[in-house]
Each structure stands twice: as C-alpha cells, then as structure tokens.
Short mmCIF file of N, CA and C in Angstrom, two decimals:
data_model
loop_
_atom_site.label_atom_id
_atom_site.label_comp_id
_atom_site.label_asym_id
_atom_site.label_seq_id
_atom_site.Cartn_x
_atom_site.Cartn_y
_atom_site.Cartn_z
N MET A 6 -48.80 7.22 49.55
CA MET A 6 -47.98 6.49 48.61
C MET A 6 -48.45 5.04 48.52
N GLY A 7 -48.10 4.42 47.49
CA GLY A 7 -48.52 3.05 47.26
C GLY A 7 -47.68 2.07 48.07
N PRO A 8 -47.96 0.80 47.92
CA PRO A 8 -47.20 -0.21 48.67
C PRO A 8 -45.74 -0.23 48.20
N ALA A 9 -44.86 -0.58 49.11
CA ALA A 9 -43.43 -0.66 48.79
C ALA A 9 -43.21 -1.77 47.77
N ARG A 10 -42.39 -1.48 46.79
CA ARG A 10 -42.11 -2.48 45.75
C ARG A 10 -40.72 -3.04 45.93
N ASP A 11 -40.55 -4.26 45.61
CA ASP A 11 -39.24 -4.90 45.68
C ASP A 11 -38.49 -4.54 44.40
N VAL A 12 -37.66 -3.48 44.48
CA VAL A 12 -36.95 -3.00 43.30
C VAL A 12 -36.03 -4.07 42.74
N GLY A 13 -35.39 -4.82 43.59
CA GLY A 13 -34.48 -5.88 43.14
C GLY A 13 -35.20 -6.92 42.32
N ALA A 14 -36.40 -7.27 42.72
CA ALA A 14 -37.15 -8.27 41.97
C ALA A 14 -37.53 -7.73 40.60
N VAL A 15 -37.96 -6.46 40.55
CA VAL A 15 -38.32 -5.85 39.27
C VAL A 15 -37.08 -5.76 38.38
N TYR A 16 -35.98 -5.30 38.96
CA TYR A 16 -34.73 -5.15 38.21
C TYR A 16 -34.27 -6.51 37.69
N GLY A 17 -34.32 -7.52 38.56
CA GLY A 17 -33.89 -8.86 38.17
C GLY A 17 -34.75 -9.42 37.06
N ARG A 18 -36.07 -9.24 37.16
CA ARG A 18 -36.96 -9.72 36.10
C ARG A 18 -36.63 -9.05 34.77
N HIS A 19 -36.38 -7.76 34.86
CA HIS A 19 -36.06 -7.02 33.64
C HIS A 19 -34.82 -7.61 32.96
N HIS A 20 -33.78 -7.84 33.72
CA HIS A 20 -32.53 -8.34 33.11
C HIS A 20 -32.63 -9.79 32.70
N ARG A 21 -33.45 -10.57 33.41
CA ARG A 21 -33.65 -11.95 32.96
C ARG A 21 -34.36 -11.94 31.60
N HIS A 22 -35.25 -11.00 31.44
CA HIS A 22 -36.03 -10.94 30.21
C HIS A 22 -35.23 -10.34 29.05
N HIS A 23 -34.49 -9.26 29.31
CA HIS A 23 -33.80 -8.54 28.24
C HIS A 23 -32.31 -8.83 28.15
N GLY A 24 -31.75 -9.50 29.10
CA GLY A 24 -30.32 -9.78 29.10
C GLY A 24 -29.52 -8.61 29.65
N PRO A 25 -28.32 -8.87 30.14
CA PRO A 25 -27.51 -7.79 30.73
C PRO A 25 -26.98 -6.84 29.64
N VAL A 26 -26.96 -5.57 29.97
CA VAL A 26 -26.42 -4.57 29.05
C VAL A 26 -25.11 -4.11 29.66
N SER A 27 -24.03 -4.70 29.21
CA SER A 27 -22.74 -4.38 29.80
C SER A 27 -22.12 -3.17 29.11
N ALA A 28 -21.20 -2.57 29.78
CA ALA A 28 -20.52 -1.40 29.23
C ALA A 28 -19.74 -1.77 27.97
N THR A 29 -19.15 -2.96 27.96
CA THR A 29 -18.38 -3.35 26.78
C THR A 29 -19.28 -3.55 25.58
N ARG A 30 -20.49 -4.09 25.83
CA ARG A 30 -21.42 -4.27 24.73
C ARG A 30 -21.89 -2.93 24.18
N ARG A 31 -22.14 -1.99 25.07
CA ARG A 31 -22.54 -0.65 24.63
C ARG A 31 -21.41 0.02 23.86
N ALA A 32 -20.20 -0.16 24.33
CA ALA A 32 -19.05 0.43 23.64
C ALA A 32 -18.87 -0.19 22.25
N ALA A 33 -19.05 -1.50 22.17
CA ALA A 33 -18.93 -2.17 20.87
C ALA A 33 -20.02 -1.70 19.92
N ARG A 34 -21.24 -1.53 20.43
CA ARG A 34 -22.35 -1.05 19.61
C ARG A 34 -22.06 0.35 19.10
N ARG A 35 -21.53 1.18 20.00
CA ARG A 35 -21.19 2.56 19.59
C ARG A 35 -20.08 2.56 18.54
N ALA A 36 -19.09 1.70 18.72
CA ALA A 36 -17.99 1.62 17.74
C ALA A 36 -18.53 1.20 16.37
N ARG A 37 -19.45 0.23 16.35
CA ARG A 37 -20.02 -0.19 15.06
C ARG A 37 -20.83 0.95 14.43
N LYS A 38 -21.54 1.70 15.27
CA LYS A 38 -22.33 2.83 14.76
C LYS A 38 -21.41 3.89 14.16
N GLU A 39 -20.30 4.20 14.85
CA GLU A 39 -19.33 5.17 14.33
C GLU A 39 -18.69 4.67 13.04
N GLN A 40 -18.42 3.37 12.98
CA GLN A 40 -17.83 2.78 11.78
C GLN A 40 -18.79 2.90 10.59
N ARG A 41 -20.07 2.62 10.83
CA ARG A 41 -21.07 2.76 9.75
C ARG A 41 -21.18 4.21 9.30
N HIS A 42 -21.12 5.13 10.26
CA HIS A 42 -21.19 6.56 9.92
C HIS A 42 -19.99 6.96 9.06
N ALA A 43 -18.79 6.56 9.48
CA ALA A 43 -17.58 6.91 8.72
C ALA A 43 -17.63 6.32 7.32
N THR A 44 -18.10 5.08 7.19
CA THR A 44 -18.21 4.44 5.88
C THR A 44 -19.19 5.21 5.01
N HIS A 45 -20.31 5.60 5.58
CA HIS A 45 -21.32 6.35 4.84
C HIS A 45 -20.75 7.69 4.37
N VAL A 46 -20.07 8.39 5.25
CA VAL A 46 -19.48 9.69 4.90
C VAL A 46 -18.41 9.50 3.82
N ASN A 47 -17.57 8.48 3.95
CA ASN A 47 -16.55 8.21 2.94
C ASN A 47 -17.19 7.92 1.58
N HIS A 48 -18.29 7.18 1.57
CA HIS A 48 -18.99 6.92 0.31
C HIS A 48 -19.51 8.22 -0.30
N ARG A 49 -20.11 9.08 0.52
CA ARG A 49 -20.66 10.34 0.01
C ARG A 49 -19.56 11.24 -0.53
N ILE A 50 -18.45 11.35 0.21
CA ILE A 50 -17.32 12.19 -0.21
C ILE A 50 -16.75 11.68 -1.52
N SER A 51 -16.47 10.37 -1.58
CA SER A 51 -15.85 9.81 -2.79
C SER A 51 -16.79 9.91 -3.98
N LYS A 52 -18.08 9.72 -3.77
CA LYS A 52 -19.05 9.83 -4.86
C LYS A 52 -19.06 11.24 -5.43
N GLU A 53 -19.02 12.24 -4.55
CA GLU A 53 -19.03 13.63 -4.99
C GLU A 53 -17.75 13.98 -5.74
N ILE A 54 -16.61 13.55 -5.22
CA ILE A 54 -15.32 13.84 -5.87
C ILE A 54 -15.28 13.21 -7.27
N VAL A 55 -15.70 11.96 -7.37
CA VAL A 55 -15.67 11.27 -8.66
C VAL A 55 -16.65 11.91 -9.64
N SER A 56 -17.84 12.30 -9.16
CA SER A 56 -18.81 12.90 -10.09
C SER A 56 -18.33 14.26 -10.60
N VAL A 57 -17.66 15.05 -9.74
CA VAL A 57 -17.11 16.34 -10.20
C VAL A 57 -15.99 16.10 -11.21
N ALA A 58 -15.12 15.13 -10.92
CA ALA A 58 -14.03 14.82 -11.86
C ALA A 58 -14.57 14.34 -13.19
N GLN A 59 -15.61 13.52 -13.16
CA GLN A 59 -16.20 13.01 -14.40
C GLN A 59 -16.88 14.14 -15.18
N ARG A 60 -17.61 15.00 -14.48
CA ARG A 60 -18.32 16.10 -15.13
C ARG A 60 -17.35 17.10 -15.75
N THR A 61 -16.20 17.34 -15.11
CA THR A 61 -15.25 18.33 -15.60
C THR A 61 -14.17 17.73 -16.49
N GLY A 62 -14.18 16.41 -16.65
CA GLY A 62 -13.20 15.77 -17.51
C GLY A 62 -11.80 15.76 -16.93
N ARG A 63 -11.69 15.65 -15.62
CA ARG A 63 -10.38 15.65 -14.97
C ARG A 63 -10.15 14.34 -14.24
N GLY A 64 -8.91 14.15 -13.81
CA GLY A 64 -8.55 12.99 -13.03
C GLY A 64 -8.53 13.33 -11.55
N ILE A 65 -8.25 12.33 -10.73
CA ILE A 65 -8.17 12.51 -9.28
C ILE A 65 -6.77 12.10 -8.83
N ALA A 66 -6.14 12.99 -8.06
CA ALA A 66 -4.84 12.68 -7.48
C ALA A 66 -4.92 12.92 -5.98
N VAL A 67 -4.47 11.95 -5.21
CA VAL A 67 -4.44 12.08 -3.76
C VAL A 67 -3.08 11.66 -3.24
N GLU A 68 -2.76 12.15 -2.06
CA GLU A 68 -1.54 11.69 -1.39
C GLU A 68 -1.74 10.25 -0.96
N GLN A 69 -0.67 9.49 -0.93
CA GLN A 69 -0.76 8.14 -0.38
C GLN A 69 -1.08 8.30 1.09
N LEU A 70 -2.18 7.69 1.53
CA LEU A 70 -2.69 7.94 2.87
C LEU A 70 -2.16 6.96 3.90
N ASP A 71 -1.39 5.94 3.49
CA ASP A 71 -0.87 5.02 4.49
C ASP A 71 0.16 5.73 5.37
N GLY A 72 0.08 5.48 6.64
CA GLY A 72 0.99 6.10 7.60
C GLY A 72 0.62 7.52 7.97
N ILE A 73 -0.57 7.98 7.60
CA ILE A 73 -0.94 9.37 7.86
C ILE A 73 -1.05 9.65 9.37
N ARG A 74 -1.45 8.63 10.13
CA ARG A 74 -1.57 8.85 11.58
C ARG A 74 -0.21 9.10 12.22
N ASP A 75 0.83 8.50 11.64
CA ASP A 75 2.18 8.70 12.18
C ASP A 75 2.74 10.06 11.77
N ARG A 76 2.35 10.55 10.58
CA ARG A 76 2.89 11.80 10.06
C ARG A 76 2.16 13.02 10.58
N ALA A 77 0.86 12.92 10.73
CA ALA A 77 0.05 14.10 11.04
C ALA A 77 0.18 14.50 12.50
N ARG A 78 0.33 15.80 12.71
CA ARG A 78 0.30 16.35 14.07
C ARG A 78 -1.02 17.10 14.20
N LEU A 79 -1.82 16.68 15.14
CA LEU A 79 -3.17 17.20 15.25
C LEU A 79 -3.35 18.04 16.50
N ARG A 80 -4.30 18.96 16.42
CA ARG A 80 -4.69 19.68 17.62
C ARG A 80 -5.43 18.71 18.53
N ARG A 81 -5.44 19.00 19.79
CA ARG A 81 -6.05 18.10 20.77
C ARG A 81 -7.51 17.80 20.44
N ASP A 82 -8.27 18.81 20.00
CA ASP A 82 -9.68 18.60 19.72
C ASP A 82 -9.92 17.78 18.45
N GLN A 83 -8.89 17.59 17.62
CA GLN A 83 -9.03 16.80 16.39
C GLN A 83 -8.59 15.36 16.57
N ARG A 84 -7.88 15.06 17.63
CA ARG A 84 -7.25 13.75 17.76
C ARG A 84 -8.25 12.60 17.78
N GLY A 85 -9.30 12.72 18.54
CA GLY A 85 -10.28 11.63 18.63
C GLY A 85 -10.95 11.34 17.31
N THR A 86 -11.34 12.39 16.60
CA THR A 86 -12.05 12.22 15.33
C THR A 86 -11.13 11.65 14.27
N LEU A 87 -9.97 12.26 14.08
CA LEU A 87 -9.10 11.86 12.97
C LEU A 87 -8.32 10.59 13.24
N SER A 88 -8.05 10.28 14.51
CA SER A 88 -7.29 9.06 14.78
C SER A 88 -8.14 7.83 14.50
N SER A 89 -9.46 7.98 14.54
CA SER A 89 -10.31 6.83 14.27
C SER A 89 -10.90 6.86 12.86
N TRP A 90 -10.56 7.88 12.07
CA TRP A 90 -11.15 7.99 10.74
C TRP A 90 -10.46 7.03 9.77
N PRO A 91 -11.22 6.28 8.98
CA PRO A 91 -10.62 5.30 8.06
C PRO A 91 -10.17 5.95 6.74
N PHE A 92 -8.99 6.59 6.76
CA PHE A 92 -8.45 7.26 5.57
C PHE A 92 -8.22 6.26 4.43
N HIS A 93 -7.70 5.10 4.79
CA HIS A 93 -7.42 4.09 3.76
C HIS A 93 -8.71 3.70 3.04
N GLN A 94 -9.80 3.60 3.81
CA GLN A 94 -11.09 3.26 3.21
C GLN A 94 -11.53 4.34 2.22
N LEU A 95 -11.30 5.60 2.56
CA LEU A 95 -11.65 6.69 1.64
C LEU A 95 -10.87 6.54 0.34
N GLY A 96 -9.58 6.23 0.44
CA GLY A 96 -8.76 6.01 -0.76
C GLY A 96 -9.27 4.84 -1.58
N GLN A 97 -9.70 3.77 -0.92
CA GLN A 97 -10.24 2.61 -1.63
C GLN A 97 -11.54 2.97 -2.35
N HIS A 98 -12.42 3.71 -1.66
CA HIS A 98 -13.68 4.13 -2.28
C HIS A 98 -13.40 5.00 -3.51
N LEU A 99 -12.48 5.94 -3.37
CA LEU A 99 -12.14 6.80 -4.51
C LEU A 99 -11.61 5.98 -5.67
N ALA A 100 -10.73 5.04 -5.38
CA ALA A 100 -10.12 4.23 -6.45
C ALA A 100 -11.16 3.41 -7.19
N TYR A 101 -12.03 2.72 -6.47
CA TYR A 101 -12.97 1.85 -7.18
C TYR A 101 -14.06 2.65 -7.88
N LYS A 102 -14.50 3.75 -7.30
CA LYS A 102 -15.52 4.57 -7.96
C LYS A 102 -14.94 5.27 -9.19
N ALA A 103 -13.71 5.72 -9.09
CA ALA A 103 -13.06 6.36 -10.25
C ALA A 103 -12.87 5.34 -11.37
N ARG A 104 -12.43 4.15 -11.03
CA ARG A 104 -12.23 3.09 -12.03
C ARG A 104 -13.56 2.76 -12.70
N LYS A 105 -14.62 2.65 -11.90
CA LYS A 105 -15.95 2.32 -12.42
C LYS A 105 -16.47 3.42 -13.35
N ALA A 106 -16.14 4.69 -13.04
CA ALA A 106 -16.61 5.82 -13.84
C ALA A 106 -15.66 6.16 -14.99
N GLY A 107 -14.50 5.48 -15.07
CA GLY A 107 -13.54 5.76 -16.13
C GLY A 107 -12.75 7.04 -15.89
N VAL A 108 -12.60 7.42 -14.62
CA VAL A 108 -11.87 8.64 -14.26
C VAL A 108 -10.45 8.25 -13.85
N PRO A 109 -9.43 8.90 -14.42
CA PRO A 109 -8.05 8.60 -14.01
C PRO A 109 -7.85 8.86 -12.52
N PHE A 110 -7.15 7.95 -11.86
CA PHE A 110 -6.92 8.06 -10.41
C PHE A 110 -5.47 7.70 -10.11
N LEU A 111 -4.79 8.56 -9.36
CA LEU A 111 -3.40 8.30 -8.98
C LEU A 111 -3.18 8.65 -7.52
N GLU A 112 -2.38 7.84 -6.86
CA GLU A 112 -1.89 8.17 -5.53
C GLU A 112 -0.43 8.56 -5.68
N VAL A 113 -0.05 9.72 -5.11
CA VAL A 113 1.33 10.18 -5.23
C VAL A 113 1.98 10.25 -3.85
N ASP A 114 3.29 10.22 -3.85
CA ASP A 114 4.05 10.31 -2.60
C ASP A 114 3.80 11.67 -1.95
N ALA A 115 3.52 11.66 -0.66
CA ALA A 115 3.16 12.89 0.05
C ALA A 115 4.38 13.64 0.59
N ALA A 116 5.58 13.09 0.42
CA ALA A 116 6.77 13.69 1.03
C ALA A 116 6.99 15.13 0.56
N TYR A 117 7.07 16.02 1.50
CA TYR A 117 7.41 17.44 1.30
C TYR A 117 6.40 18.23 0.46
N THR A 118 5.19 17.71 0.26
CA THR A 118 4.22 18.46 -0.54
C THR A 118 3.82 19.76 0.14
N SER A 119 3.91 19.81 1.46
CA SER A 119 3.52 21.04 2.15
C SER A 119 4.70 21.97 2.40
N GLN A 120 5.92 21.54 2.05
CA GLN A 120 7.11 22.36 2.28
C GLN A 120 7.76 22.83 0.97
N ARG A 121 7.32 22.29 -0.15
CA ARG A 121 7.94 22.59 -1.45
C ARG A 121 7.17 23.71 -2.15
N CYS A 122 7.92 24.66 -2.70
CA CYS A 122 7.30 25.76 -3.43
C CYS A 122 6.98 25.29 -4.85
N PRO A 123 5.71 25.41 -5.28
CA PRO A 123 5.38 24.97 -6.63
C PRO A 123 5.91 25.89 -7.72
N ARG A 124 6.29 27.11 -7.37
CA ARG A 124 6.81 28.06 -8.36
C ARG A 124 8.29 27.83 -8.62
N CYS A 125 9.12 27.83 -7.56
CA CYS A 125 10.57 27.75 -7.77
C CYS A 125 11.18 26.41 -7.37
N GLY A 126 10.43 25.57 -6.67
CA GLY A 126 10.93 24.25 -6.29
C GLY A 126 11.70 24.21 -4.98
N HIS A 127 11.87 25.36 -4.32
CA HIS A 127 12.61 25.39 -3.04
C HIS A 127 11.83 24.60 -1.99
N THR A 128 12.54 23.70 -1.29
CA THR A 128 11.92 22.89 -0.24
C THR A 128 12.60 23.19 1.08
N GLY A 129 11.80 23.47 2.10
CA GLY A 129 12.37 23.71 3.42
C GLY A 129 11.29 23.90 4.47
N ARG A 130 11.63 23.51 5.68
CA ARG A 130 10.67 23.68 6.78
C ARG A 130 10.35 25.14 7.02
N ALA A 131 11.30 25.99 6.73
CA ALA A 131 11.10 27.43 6.96
C ALA A 131 10.01 27.99 6.05
N ASN A 132 9.65 27.26 4.98
CA ASN A 132 8.57 27.71 4.11
C ASN A 132 7.21 27.64 4.79
N ARG A 133 7.15 26.96 5.92
CA ARG A 133 5.91 26.84 6.67
C ARG A 133 6.06 27.58 8.01
N PRO A 134 5.81 28.90 8.03
CA PRO A 134 5.97 29.64 9.28
C PRO A 134 5.04 29.15 10.38
N ASP A 135 3.87 28.65 9.99
CA ASP A 135 2.98 28.02 10.95
C ASP A 135 2.14 26.97 10.23
N ARG A 136 1.24 26.37 10.95
CA ARG A 136 0.47 25.23 10.47
C ARG A 136 -0.39 25.55 9.23
N ASP A 137 -0.91 26.76 9.15
CA ASP A 137 -1.89 27.09 8.10
C ASP A 137 -1.32 27.84 6.91
N ARG A 138 -0.13 28.43 7.05
CA ARG A 138 0.38 29.30 5.99
C ARG A 138 1.64 28.74 5.35
N PHE A 139 1.81 29.09 4.07
CA PHE A 139 3.01 28.75 3.32
C PHE A 139 3.61 30.06 2.84
N SER A 140 4.93 30.19 2.97
CA SER A 140 5.61 31.38 2.48
C SER A 140 7.02 30.98 2.04
N CYS A 141 7.26 30.97 0.72
CA CYS A 141 8.54 30.53 0.19
C CYS A 141 9.63 31.53 0.56
N ARG A 142 10.72 31.02 1.11
CA ARG A 142 11.84 31.88 1.52
C ARG A 142 12.68 32.31 0.32
N ARG A 143 12.56 31.62 -0.82
CA ARG A 143 13.37 31.98 -1.98
C ARG A 143 12.64 32.97 -2.90
N CYS A 144 11.40 32.64 -3.32
CA CYS A 144 10.73 33.48 -4.32
C CYS A 144 9.59 34.33 -3.75
N GLY A 145 9.20 34.07 -2.49
CA GLY A 145 8.18 34.90 -1.87
C GLY A 145 6.75 34.45 -2.09
N LEU A 146 6.51 33.34 -2.79
CA LEU A 146 5.15 32.85 -2.98
C LEU A 146 4.52 32.59 -1.61
N ALA A 147 3.31 33.07 -1.41
CA ALA A 147 2.64 32.89 -0.13
C ALA A 147 1.20 32.46 -0.36
N GLY A 148 0.66 31.71 0.58
CA GLY A 148 -0.72 31.27 0.47
C GLY A 148 -1.05 30.24 1.52
N SER A 149 -2.21 29.65 1.37
CA SER A 149 -2.67 28.61 2.28
C SER A 149 -1.79 27.37 2.11
N ALA A 150 -1.37 26.79 3.21
CA ALA A 150 -0.52 25.60 3.16
C ALA A 150 -1.26 24.44 2.49
N ASP A 151 -2.55 24.31 2.74
CA ASP A 151 -3.33 23.24 2.12
C ASP A 151 -3.40 23.42 0.61
N HIS A 152 -3.59 24.65 0.16
CA HIS A 152 -3.67 24.92 -1.28
C HIS A 152 -2.34 24.61 -1.96
N VAL A 153 -1.25 25.05 -1.36
CA VAL A 153 0.09 24.79 -1.93
C VAL A 153 0.36 23.29 -1.99
N ALA A 154 -0.01 22.56 -0.93
CA ALA A 154 0.19 21.12 -0.94
C ALA A 154 -0.66 20.47 -2.04
N GLY A 155 -1.88 20.96 -2.23
CA GLY A 155 -2.73 20.44 -3.30
C GLY A 155 -2.15 20.68 -4.68
N VAL A 156 -1.57 21.86 -4.89
CA VAL A 156 -0.92 22.17 -6.17
C VAL A 156 0.26 21.22 -6.38
N ASN A 157 1.03 20.97 -5.33
CA ASN A 157 2.18 20.05 -5.45
C ASN A 157 1.72 18.62 -5.74
N VAL A 158 0.63 18.18 -5.12
CA VAL A 158 0.09 16.85 -5.41
C VAL A 158 -0.34 16.78 -6.87
N ARG A 159 -1.04 17.82 -7.35
CA ARG A 159 -1.47 17.86 -8.75
C ARG A 159 -0.26 17.79 -9.69
N ASN A 160 0.79 18.57 -9.39
CA ASN A 160 1.98 18.58 -10.26
C ASN A 160 2.67 17.22 -10.27
N ARG A 161 2.75 16.57 -9.12
CA ARG A 161 3.35 15.23 -9.08
C ARG A 161 2.52 14.24 -9.88
N ALA A 162 1.22 14.37 -9.76
CA ALA A 162 0.34 13.45 -10.50
C ALA A 162 0.50 13.66 -12.00
N ARG A 163 0.60 14.91 -12.42
CA ARG A 163 0.78 15.19 -13.85
C ARG A 163 2.05 14.56 -14.38
N SER A 164 3.16 14.72 -13.64
CA SER A 164 4.42 14.14 -14.12
C SER A 164 4.39 12.62 -14.04
N ALA A 165 3.73 12.06 -13.02
CA ALA A 165 3.63 10.60 -12.91
C ALA A 165 2.72 10.05 -14.01
N TRP A 166 1.67 10.79 -14.35
CA TRP A 166 0.73 10.34 -15.36
C TRP A 166 1.39 10.16 -16.73
N VAL A 167 2.39 10.99 -17.01
CA VAL A 167 3.12 10.87 -18.27
C VAL A 167 3.80 9.50 -18.33
N PHE A 168 4.36 9.05 -17.21
CA PHE A 168 5.02 7.74 -17.19
C PHE A 168 4.02 6.61 -17.25
N VAL A 169 2.87 6.79 -16.61
CA VAL A 169 1.86 5.73 -16.59
C VAL A 169 1.26 5.52 -17.97
N THR A 170 1.03 6.63 -18.69
CA THR A 170 0.34 6.52 -19.99
C THR A 170 1.29 6.48 -21.18
N ALA A 171 2.60 6.57 -20.94
CA ALA A 171 3.56 6.55 -22.06
C ALA A 171 3.51 5.20 -22.76
N PRO A 172 3.58 5.21 -24.08
CA PRO A 172 3.58 3.92 -24.80
C PRO A 172 4.87 3.15 -24.52
N VAL A 173 4.75 1.88 -24.48
CA VAL A 173 5.92 1.02 -24.24
C VAL A 173 6.66 0.89 -25.56
N PRO A 174 7.96 1.24 -25.57
CA PRO A 174 8.71 1.13 -26.83
C PRO A 174 8.83 -0.32 -27.28
N ALA A 175 8.74 -0.51 -28.57
CA ALA A 175 8.86 -1.85 -29.14
C ALA A 175 10.30 -2.31 -29.04
N PRO A 176 10.50 -3.60 -28.75
CA PRO A 176 11.87 -4.12 -28.68
C PRO A 176 12.55 -4.04 -30.03
N ALA A 177 13.83 -3.69 -30.01
CA ALA A 177 14.58 -3.51 -31.26
C ALA A 177 15.21 -4.80 -31.72
#
C-alpha cells in the first residue's frame, strides 16, 4: 500500500476550496428543483388544456382551488406530492393562458360537486359510497365520482356564464 495520507488535511482543503455543503443548503436546493419541476408541469398541463379548449371551441371551468389542502382527504402515499403541489399556480396559468388565447375561463364554487346528482339534483353524503364511486340514492345514477363532479362543475359554469355574459339592462 502507499504512504498513509492525512485524510483530514485533504478533507479540509476540499471544503476550504468548495465551501461547506450543509444539509439545509441541499434541502433548499432540492426544494427549488421541485418548485421548478412543478412550475414546468403546471405550464405543460395548462398549455394542453387551453389548446384543446381553443381547438374545440369550448371554455374552461375549474373548481376554485383555494383551500383545497384543507378540504381534500388524501391517501398516505399521496400526501407528500399533493400537499406541496402549487394548485393555485395551475389556476393562474390556466387563467392567463386562456385569456391570452381568447378562451372563456371560469372558476366555480366546489361545494358539494362530488355529492350532488347532475340528473335529479339530490345532494347527500350517502351518494358517495366510497372515494371513487358515485351512486345517487334518489334516481340511481351511478358512475365515477370524478366524472360526476366534473359534470357538476360544467353545469355550474354554464349557469354562471349566463350571468357573466348577460347584457346589462339600460337604466329606465
């Protein structure tokens, strides 16, 4: 074997030259990297949604995303990803890209969209037997809970759009 080396001297020279790499600095760097990734993904998602809406001649309606972290109940494996995801940023990207492309954009109240039957209007917790399914206790409509909530968001946006685009009556 070769001569014994003074590891401390080598280590010390390295850190004097490159500076200390602390755990907090690494964590901050990782957080910035995750933030850039989420921003990039939000841009791609919003760009695709707006281009499909523009190509098909439709508008975009989303639930108001503020307070989603307080409302959503997540599985344990989803908590880390979704608790740090910038939902508000996605809504902002959608709004400005839709405005730029001339696509109608509305945010609607999310209350009871996953518990209300779009066919008969019955609202109740019992309409959601579990997390993924919807089954109306009054009329029997059944399907994916996400799909039913999407239909309810669309219906709310349609009725809200009538008020947004209605002409203002002239004063008498």
